[in-house]
Amino acid sequence: MIFSALHRELGQRPGPFTIDMINQAIEEGVEERDDLDWKQDLVEQKKLKGEEFVKDIAAMANNGGGLIIYGVKENEKAAVARHDAPGFREGYERSLIAATIHHIHPPVFGVEAFLLQDDQGQAVVVSVPASADRPHLVYRGEMFGVPIRVGADTTWLGEREISRMYRERFNEQRFADEALQSLYDQADLHRDDDRTWFIGVARPCIPILGPRMSDIDIREVVQKSYGESLRVKRGDIFGPIRNVRYANPRPGLRSWVLTSSSDDDLFTAQVTLHHDGSVSVAMALGGIHAPENHTGSTVVSSIFLESYLTDLLILARMVGEKTGTGEYEVRVGLESRDPSPIVMWTPGEPGFFPEDPRVPLKKFIPVTTSIGVRDSLDSVLDALRNIARDCINQGGLSYLRTLRKELT
């Protein structure tokens, strides 16, 4: 699901880009904005590293993101006619993305290109995401400069404006950390007993600004998440996606809330999908399938811990796919009102080296990291494994058991 400046100007609901949208924009004479730029000719592949192209990308990213659309003639800033923009061939998008990474400082991640065509020819939509790393600099002759969109034009910032933008970046980063902790604290409020609970939150670096997801969208996200969970785990291991009532999400404060589908208090869970793209998971973990000789509300199975974490990131990935959100900040932890030390263990399984160190953990340190949920699934799973190891290593364990080594 995409909601862009073009969707906004045409009064359309979120959805994929189509050539009909370009034609409608021309019929209506849609004018350029600070987040919408008409271009007649597609940049030649060999010129993507040039100053003009990277300046346009950096300027759009510095101003909150937007679209550069090639294949449209404009007059007085308004779209007036189609103009065939050939040249988008195999390898073009790869070269385009490489230019946004290697020739802009810091890189602009998440740029995407969409080829649209009909009997009038081709048009190419380049989508530039909002960036938390601005200001983005490009070479301007012998020095760096900071371009920015102002209305339909691109200009260069002066020293004072650049300093202000750096201050804004640092303030936004501090606010983002506070917002992530606030989201974690809110999820932690759902603990309703003395057992150890898994608390996990994922917050987009750039919160969603488009229309809110409907209950139908939520059901679709959770259903797809369940299928993905089955694909990446070794078997249908219990977790929050499997346990919540996805068919009947209820509205919450700027969110949709899904609660446990079972009346069994042993598997209490709550999943919250927030309107800004954030995901929260709170689920009881301590005392579930604990070994007979070491029971207790603070005994934690590493397999279930790994499973819960996997479900959190799969949900974030599916929300990102639905909304176009890419970069997430993630924080996961174990919380308990029981003062007893947390003890992690791994149930014995055929073909696996047994791990049962029973190392008392007086305090679990929440793990915080960044992850690109719209990267390749292999990249997301690599990041997931790193987070999972950071979690189980605190309990003296070394080996992951839940995630498949190879996907089917």
Short mmCIF file of C-alpha atoms in Angstrom, two decimals:
data_model
loop_
_atom_site.label_atom_id
_atom_site.label_comp_id
_atom_site.label_asym_id
_atom_site.label_seq_id
_atom_site.Cartn_x
_atom_site.Cartn_y
_atom_site.Cartn_z
CA MET A 1 0.00 0.00 0.00
CA ILE A 2 1.51 3.31 -1.13
CA PHE A 3 0.28 6.78 -0.28
CA SER A 4 2.29 9.44 -2.06
CA ALA A 5 2.12 13.07 -3.11
CA LEU A 6 0.55 11.92 -6.40
CA HIS A 7 -2.19 9.99 -4.58
CA ARG A 8 -2.83 13.06 -2.45
CA GLU A 9 -3.06 15.48 -5.39
CA LEU A 10 -5.44 13.16 -7.26
CA GLY A 11 -7.57 12.49 -4.17
CA GLN A 12 -6.95 8.74 -4.39
CA ARG A 13 -6.72 6.13 -1.67
CA PRO A 14 -3.41 4.32 -1.02
CA GLY A 15 -2.44 1.89 -3.74
CA PRO A 16 0.20 1.10 -6.37
CA PHE A 17 1.33 3.61 -8.98
CA THR A 18 -0.40 3.27 -12.37
CA ILE A 19 -0.01 4.93 -15.76
CA ASP A 20 -3.62 6.08 -15.46
CA MET A 21 -2.57 8.21 -12.48
CA ILE A 22 -0.01 9.99 -14.68
CA ASN A 23 -2.63 10.59 -17.37
CA GLN A 24 -5.13 11.89 -14.80
CA ALA A 25 -2.52 14.26 -13.36
CA ILE A 26 -1.99 15.69 -16.86
CA GLU A 27 -5.73 16.08 -17.46
CA GLU A 28 -6.09 17.94 -14.16
CA GLY A 29 -2.94 20.01 -14.66
CA VAL A 30 -1.44 18.95 -11.33
CA GLU A 31 1.29 21.38 -10.35
CA GLU A 32 4.69 20.63 -8.90
CA ARG A 33 5.05 20.84 -5.13
CA ASP A 34 7.97 20.51 -2.74
CA ASP A 35 7.28 16.74 -2.76
CA LEU A 36 6.33 16.33 -6.44
CA ASP A 37 8.66 17.06 -9.38
CA TRP A 38 7.85 16.59 -13.08
CA LYS A 39 10.73 15.69 -15.40
CA GLN A 40 10.55 15.23 -19.16
CA ASP A 41 13.53 12.98 -19.92
CA LEU A 42 14.80 10.02 -17.92
CA VAL A 43 18.38 10.47 -16.75
CA GLU A 44 20.78 8.32 -18.77
CA GLN A 45 22.11 5.41 -16.77
CA LYS A 46 25.71 6.58 -17.13
CA LYS A 47 24.76 10.03 -15.79
CA LEU A 48 23.07 8.82 -12.60
CA LYS A 49 26.28 9.55 -10.67
CA GLY A 50 26.24 13.15 -11.90
CA GLU A 51 25.58 16.17 -9.73
CA GLU A 52 22.15 16.99 -11.18
CA PHE A 53 20.50 13.64 -10.40
CA VAL A 54 21.92 13.19 -6.90
CA LYS A 55 21.10 16.84 -6.15
CA ASP A 56 17.43 16.16 -6.99
CA ILE A 57 17.35 13.06 -4.78
CA ALA A 58 19.11 14.75 -1.84
CA ALA A 59 16.89 17.84 -2.10
CA MET A 60 13.75 15.71 -1.94
CA ALA A 61 15.08 13.68 1.01
CA ASN A 62 16.11 16.87 2.83
CA ASN A 63 12.56 18.17 2.57
CA GLY A 64 10.70 15.12 3.86
CA GLY A 65 10.64 12.89 0.79
CA GLY A 66 8.49 12.85 -2.35
CA LEU A 67 8.29 11.81 -5.98
CA ILE A 68 10.32 12.61 -9.09
CA ILE A 69 8.31 11.55 -12.14
CA TYR A 70 10.02 11.22 -15.53
CA GLY A 71 8.04 11.24 -18.77
CA VAL A 72 5.87 14.32 -18.19
CA LYS A 73 6.10 17.72 -19.88
CA GLU A 74 5.33 20.70 -17.67
CA ASN A 75 4.45 24.32 -18.33
CA GLU A 76 4.42 26.93 -15.57
CA LYS A 77 5.07 24.01 -13.14
CA ALA A 78 1.89 22.18 -14.22
CA ALA A 79 1.80 18.79 -15.97
CA VAL A 80 0.60 19.30 -19.56
CA ALA A 81 1.54 16.25 -21.66
CA ARG A 82 3.18 12.84 -21.74
CA HIS A 83 6.70 12.47 -23.11
CA ASP A 84 8.11 9.01 -23.74
CA ALA A 85 10.97 8.39 -21.31
CA PRO A 86 12.74 5.22 -22.54
CA GLY A 87 15.92 3.82 -21.05
CA PHE A 88 14.66 2.00 -17.97
CA ARG A 89 16.26 -1.35 -18.71
CA GLU A 90 17.84 -4.18 -16.74
CA GLY A 91 20.33 -2.79 -14.24
CA TYR A 92 18.97 0.77 -14.36
CA GLU A 93 17.31 0.67 -10.95
CA ARG A 94 20.40 -0.98 -9.46
CA SER A 95 22.56 1.88 -10.80
CA LEU A 96 20.03 4.44 -9.53
CA ILE A 97 20.04 3.02 -6.01
CA ALA A 98 23.84 2.77 -6.02
CA ALA A 99 24.07 6.48 -6.86
CA THR A 100 21.82 7.42 -3.92
CA ILE A 101 24.03 5.39 -1.59
CA HIS A 102 27.54 6.16 -2.85
CA HIS A 103 27.22 9.76 -4.08
CA ILE A 104 25.08 11.31 -1.32
CA HIS A 105 26.39 11.78 2.23
CA PRO A 106 24.95 10.28 4.38
CA PRO A 107 23.30 7.87 1.93
CA VAL A 108 19.61 8.09 1.15
CA PHE A 109 18.28 4.58 1.72
CA GLY A 110 14.95 3.26 0.49
CA VAL A 111 14.73 5.01 -2.90
CA GLU A 112 12.55 3.00 -5.30
CA ALA A 113 11.81 3.26 -9.04
CA PHE A 114 8.59 2.15 -10.77
CA LEU A 115 8.27 1.68 -14.53
CA LEU A 116 4.83 2.56 -15.96
CA GLN A 117 3.90 2.26 -19.62
CA ASP A 118 1.11 2.21 -22.18
CA ASP A 119 0.79 2.83 -25.93
CA GLN A 120 2.02 6.43 -25.42
CA GLY A 121 5.34 5.24 -24.06
CA GLN A 122 7.06 4.93 -20.70
CA ALA A 123 7.07 6.94 -17.49
CA VAL A 124 9.23 6.30 -14.43
CA VAL A 125 8.28 7.20 -10.87
CA VAL A 126 11.19 7.58 -8.44
CA SER A 127 10.02 7.54 -4.84
CA VAL A 128 12.31 9.23 -2.29
CA PRO A 129 11.48 8.42 1.36
CA ALA A 130 11.56 10.85 4.22
CA SER A 131 14.91 10.60 5.98
CA ALA A 132 15.94 10.80 9.62
CA ASP A 133 19.58 11.36 8.54
CA ARG A 134 19.22 14.79 6.96
CA PRO A 135 20.93 16.98 5.98
CA HIS A 136 22.14 14.98 2.98
CA LEU A 137 25.14 16.51 1.23
CA VAL A 138 26.30 16.26 -2.38
CA TYR A 139 29.38 17.56 -4.16
CA ARG A 140 28.86 21.03 -5.58
CA GLY A 141 31.92 21.76 -7.64
CA GLU A 142 34.87 21.63 -5.22
CA MET A 143 32.84 21.44 -2.01
CA PHE A 144 29.83 19.86 -0.39
CA GLY A 145 26.43 21.53 -0.51
CA VAL A 146 22.98 20.84 0.92
CA PRO A 147 20.15 21.09 -1.64
CA ILE A 148 16.51 21.37 -0.59
CA ARG A 149 13.15 21.65 -2.32
CA VAL A 150 11.32 24.95 -1.82
CA GLY A 151 7.95 24.72 -3.51
CA ALA A 152 8.66 23.61 -7.07
CA ASP A 153 12.28 24.74 -7.04
CA THR A 154 15.58 23.44 -5.64
CA THR A 155 17.90 25.76 -3.76
CA TRP A 156 21.07 25.46 -1.67
CA LEU A 157 21.10 25.97 2.09
CA GLY A 158 23.40 28.45 3.77
CA GLU A 159 25.60 27.71 6.78
CA ARG A 160 23.00 28.82 9.34
CA GLU A 161 20.26 26.66 7.79
CA ILE A 162 22.62 23.67 7.64
CA SER A 163 23.46 24.09 11.34
CA ARG A 164 19.76 24.26 12.15
CA MET A 165 19.09 21.06 10.21
CA TYR A 166 21.86 19.22 12.10
CA ARG A 167 20.35 20.36 15.41
CA GLU A 168 16.97 19.08 14.25
CA ARG A 169 18.50 15.71 13.39
CA PHE A 170 20.03 15.31 16.84
CA ASN A 171 16.81 16.42 18.53
CA GLU A 172 14.79 13.99 16.41
CA GLN A 173 17.14 11.13 17.34
CA ARG A 174 16.76 11.95 21.03
CA PHE A 175 12.98 12.16 20.66
CA ALA A 176 12.94 8.87 18.73
CA ASP A 177 14.70 7.07 21.59
CA GLU A 178 12.29 8.56 24.10
CA ALA A 179 9.33 7.60 21.90
CA LEU A 180 10.64 4.02 21.58
CA GLN A 181 10.98 3.73 25.36
CA SER A 182 7.49 5.18 25.83
CA LEU A 183 6.12 2.58 23.42
CA TYR A 184 7.95 -0.14 25.39
CA ASP A 185 6.56 1.15 28.69
CA GLN A 186 3.02 1.17 27.25
CA ALA A 187 3.37 -2.44 26.11
CA ASP A 188 4.72 -3.39 29.54
CA LEU A 189 1.47 -2.18 31.13
CA HIS A 190 -0.29 -5.25 29.73
CA ARG A 191 1.47 -7.59 32.18
CA ASP A 192 -1.22 -8.84 34.53
CA ASP A 193 0.62 -11.39 36.67
CA ASP A 194 4.01 -12.06 38.29
CA ARG A 195 5.40 -14.22 35.51
CA THR A 196 8.21 -13.11 33.23
CA TRP A 197 6.78 -11.48 30.12
CA PHE A 198 8.24 -10.85 26.69
CA ILE A 199 7.89 -7.18 25.75
CA GLY A 200 8.81 -6.21 22.21
CA VAL A 201 8.21 -3.03 20.22
CA ALA A 202 9.15 -1.85 16.74
CA ARG A 203 8.76 1.81 15.77
CA PRO A 204 9.32 3.24 12.27
CA CYS A 205 12.12 5.79 12.08
CA ILE A 206 9.75 7.92 9.99
CA PRO A 207 6.17 7.44 11.31
CA ILE A 208 3.43 6.86 8.74
CA LEU A 209 1.72 10.05 7.59
CA GLY A 210 -0.85 8.53 5.22
CA PRO A 211 -4.35 7.19 5.93
CA ARG A 212 -4.77 4.78 8.83
CA MET A 213 -5.02 1.06 8.18
CA SER A 214 -8.56 -0.33 8.41
CA ASP A 215 -9.62 -3.45 10.30
CA ILE A 216 -9.58 -5.26 6.94
CA ASP A 217 -5.96 -4.16 6.42
CA ILE A 218 -5.09 -5.41 9.92
CA ARG A 219 -6.60 -8.83 9.27
CA GLU A 220 -4.64 -9.07 6.02
CA VAL A 221 -1.39 -8.09 7.75
CA VAL A 222 -1.80 -10.67 10.52
CA GLN A 223 -2.86 -13.45 8.16
CA LYS A 224 0.18 -12.83 5.94
CA SER A 225 2.35 -12.64 9.05
CA TYR A 226 1.14 -16.05 10.16
CA GLY A 227 2.02 -17.58 6.80
CA GLU A 228 5.48 -15.98 6.91
CA SER A 229 5.95 -17.16 10.49
CA LEU A 230 5.29 -20.75 9.42
CA ARG A 231 7.79 -20.37 6.58
CA VAL A 232 10.73 -19.13 8.65
CA LYS A 233 10.26 -21.22 11.81
CA ARG A 234 11.04 -24.87 12.31
CA GLY A 235 7.45 -26.01 12.75
CA ASP A 236 4.35 -24.26 14.05
CA ILE A 237 6.00 -23.03 17.24
CA PHE A 238 3.72 -21.17 19.59
CA GLY A 239 3.84 -17.38 19.44
CA PRO A 240 1.74 -14.22 19.56
CA ILE A 241 0.67 -14.31 15.89
CA ARG A 242 -0.76 -17.78 16.32
CA ASN A 243 -2.42 -16.91 19.61
CA VAL A 244 -4.36 -13.68 18.92
CA ARG A 245 -7.85 -13.17 17.51
CA TYR A 246 -6.79 -11.73 14.16
CA ALA A 247 -10.34 -11.96 12.73
CA ASN A 248 -11.71 -9.40 15.18
CA PRO A 249 -9.27 -6.56 15.91
CA ARG A 250 -10.69 -3.92 18.23
CA PRO A 251 -9.88 -0.22 18.11
CA GLY A 252 -7.52 1.22 20.71
CA LEU A 253 -5.87 4.60 21.24
CA ARG A 254 -4.56 5.39 17.74
CA SER A 255 -4.17 1.66 17.21
CA TRP A 256 -5.76 -1.71 16.56
CA VAL A 257 -5.53 -4.26 19.37
CA LEU A 258 -5.55 -8.06 19.10
CA THR A 259 -5.84 -10.16 22.25
CA SER A 260 -5.48 -13.84 23.11
CA SER A 261 -7.79 -16.23 21.30
CA SER A 262 -7.77 -18.68 24.21
CA ASP A 263 -9.16 -18.35 27.70
CA ASP A 264 -6.10 -20.23 28.95
CA ASP A 265 -4.24 -17.68 31.11
CA LEU A 266 -1.01 -19.58 30.45
CA PHE A 267 -0.76 -18.04 26.98
CA THR A 268 -1.92 -14.48 27.62
CA ALA A 269 -0.90 -12.16 24.78
CA GLN A 270 -1.64 -8.76 23.28
CA VAL A 271 -0.54 -7.45 19.89
CA THR A 272 -1.03 -3.76 19.12
CA LEU A 273 -0.65 -2.34 15.61
CA HIS A 274 -0.44 1.45 15.90
CA HIS A 275 -1.62 3.94 13.29
CA ASP A 276 1.91 5.39 12.96
CA GLY A 277 3.22 1.96 11.83
CA SER A 278 4.54 0.84 15.23
CA VAL A 279 4.07 -2.72 16.48
CA SER A 280 3.89 -3.81 20.12
CA VAL A 281 3.85 -7.35 21.52
CA ALA A 282 3.35 -8.36 25.15
CA MET A 283 3.08 -12.07 25.94
CA ALA A 284 3.58 -14.26 28.98
CA LEU A 285 6.78 -16.30 28.74
CA GLY A 286 7.88 -17.43 32.21
CA GLY A 287 6.82 -20.85 33.46
CA ILE A 288 5.64 -22.13 30.05
CA HIS A 289 6.83 -25.71 29.45
CA ALA A 290 9.44 -25.34 32.18
CA PRO A 291 11.43 -28.45 33.15
CA GLU A 292 9.89 -30.48 35.96
CA ASN A 293 12.95 -30.14 38.17
CA HIS A 294 13.15 -26.37 37.78
CA THR A 295 9.71 -24.76 37.66
CA GLY A 296 8.87 -21.18 38.42
CA SER A 297 7.37 -18.01 37.00
CA THR A 298 10.78 -16.71 35.93
CA VAL A 299 11.96 -19.84 34.07
CA VAL A 300 12.11 -18.96 30.36
CA SER A 301 12.36 -21.25 27.32
CA SER A 302 14.77 -19.84 24.72
CA ILE A 303 12.72 -21.47 21.97
CA PHE A 304 9.62 -19.50 22.91
CA LEU A 305 11.67 -16.32 23.38
CA GLU A 306 13.06 -16.74 19.88
CA SER A 307 9.59 -17.45 18.51
CA TYR A 308 8.03 -14.35 20.09
CA LEU A 309 10.83 -12.15 18.76
CA THR A 310 10.42 -13.63 15.29
CA ASP A 311 6.69 -12.84 15.30
CA LEU A 312 7.36 -9.23 16.36
CA LEU A 313 9.70 -8.59 13.43
CA ILE A 314 7.51 -10.44 10.93
CA LEU A 315 4.58 -8.25 11.96
CA ALA A 316 6.76 -5.15 11.52
CA ARG A 317 7.85 -6.45 8.10
CA MET A 318 4.25 -7.00 6.96
CA VAL A 319 3.19 -3.57 8.22
CA GLY A 320 6.17 -2.08 6.36
CA GLU A 321 5.14 -3.90 3.19
CA LYS A 322 1.57 -2.64 3.55
CA THR A 323 2.44 0.98 4.31
CA GLY A 324 5.78 1.49 2.55
CA THR A 325 7.63 1.98 5.84
CA GLY A 326 11.20 0.65 5.75
CA GLU A 327 13.46 1.45 8.71
CA TYR A 328 12.43 0.43 12.23
CA GLU A 329 13.88 0.88 15.69
CA VAL A 330 13.37 -2.27 17.76
CA ARG A 331 13.51 -2.84 21.52
CA VAL A 332 12.86 -6.19 23.22
CA GLY A 333 13.11 -7.21 26.85
CA LEU A 334 11.94 -9.54 29.60
CA GLU A 335 10.00 -8.00 32.48
CA SER A 336 8.71 -9.51 35.73
CA ARG A 337 7.37 -8.37 39.09
CA ASP A 338 8.77 -11.55 40.65
CA PRO A 339 12.13 -10.64 42.26
CA SER A 340 13.52 -14.13 41.55
CA PRO A 341 16.34 -14.30 38.95
CA ILE A 342 15.33 -15.14 35.39
CA VAL A 343 16.59 -18.55 34.25
CA MET A 344 16.79 -19.48 30.56
CA TRP A 345 16.87 -23.02 29.29
CA THR A 346 16.52 -24.87 25.97
CA PRO A 347 14.28 -27.95 25.75
CA GLY A 348 16.07 -31.04 24.45
CA GLU A 349 15.46 -31.89 20.79
CA PRO A 350 16.83 -34.63 18.52
CA GLY A 351 19.85 -33.47 16.56
CA PHE A 352 20.64 -30.52 18.82
CA PHE A 353 23.32 -30.14 21.44
CA PRO A 354 21.51 -29.73 24.77
CA GLU A 355 21.89 -26.42 26.57
CA ASP A 356 20.67 -26.04 30.12
CA PRO A 357 23.15 -23.82 31.98
CA ARG A 358 20.51 -22.39 34.35
CA VAL A 359 22.50 -19.17 34.78
CA PRO A 360 20.52 -16.90 37.14
CA LEU A 361 19.91 -13.55 35.48
CA LYS A 362 19.16 -10.82 38.01
CA LYS A 363 18.22 -8.30 35.34
CA PHE A 364 17.63 -8.75 31.63
CA ILE A 365 19.02 -5.80 29.67
CA PRO A 366 16.60 -4.77 26.89
CA VAL A 367 18.10 -5.15 23.41
CA THR A 368 17.77 -2.18 21.04
CA THR A 369 18.70 -2.11 17.36
CA SER A 370 17.72 -0.77 13.94
CA ILE A 371 16.47 -2.96 11.12
CA GLY A 372 15.35 -2.43 7.53
CA VAL A 373 12.18 -4.52 7.45
CA ARG A 374 11.77 -4.12 3.68
CA ASP A 375 15.23 -5.44 2.91
CA SER A 376 15.48 -8.96 1.51
CA LEU A 377 14.05 -11.64 3.78
CA ASP A 378 17.52 -13.14 4.19
CA SER A 379 18.83 -9.77 5.44
CA VAL A 380 15.92 -9.42 7.86
CA LEU A 381 16.50 -12.93 9.20
CA ASP A 382 20.22 -12.22 9.66
CA ALA A 383 19.31 -9.16 11.74
CA LEU A 384 16.75 -11.22 13.65
CA ARG A 385 19.36 -13.87 14.49
CA ASN A 386 21.68 -11.18 15.85
CA ILE A 387 18.97 -9.76 18.11
CA ALA A 388 17.98 -13.26 19.27
CA ARG A 389 21.59 -14.11 20.16
CA ASP A 390 21.87 -10.87 22.15
CA CYS A 391 18.84 -12.06 24.11
CA ILE A 392 19.77 -15.68 24.80
CA ASN A 393 23.46 -14.92 25.43
CA GLN A 394 22.38 -12.99 28.52
CA GLY A 395 21.06 -16.27 29.92
CA GLY A 396 24.25 -18.19 29.14
CA LEU A 397 22.89 -19.86 25.99
CA SER A 398 24.57 -19.93 22.58
CA TYR A 399 22.43 -21.72 20.02
CA LEU A 400 19.27 -20.64 18.21
CA ARG A 401 16.68 -23.35 17.62
CA THR A 402 13.58 -21.76 16.10
CA LEU A 403 14.63 -20.17 12.80
CA ARG A 404 15.25 -22.31 9.76
CA LYS A 405 18.76 -22.22 8.34
CA GLU A 406 17.36 -22.38 4.81
CA LEU A 407 13.95 -21.20 3.66
CA THR A 408 11.66 -23.47 1.70
#
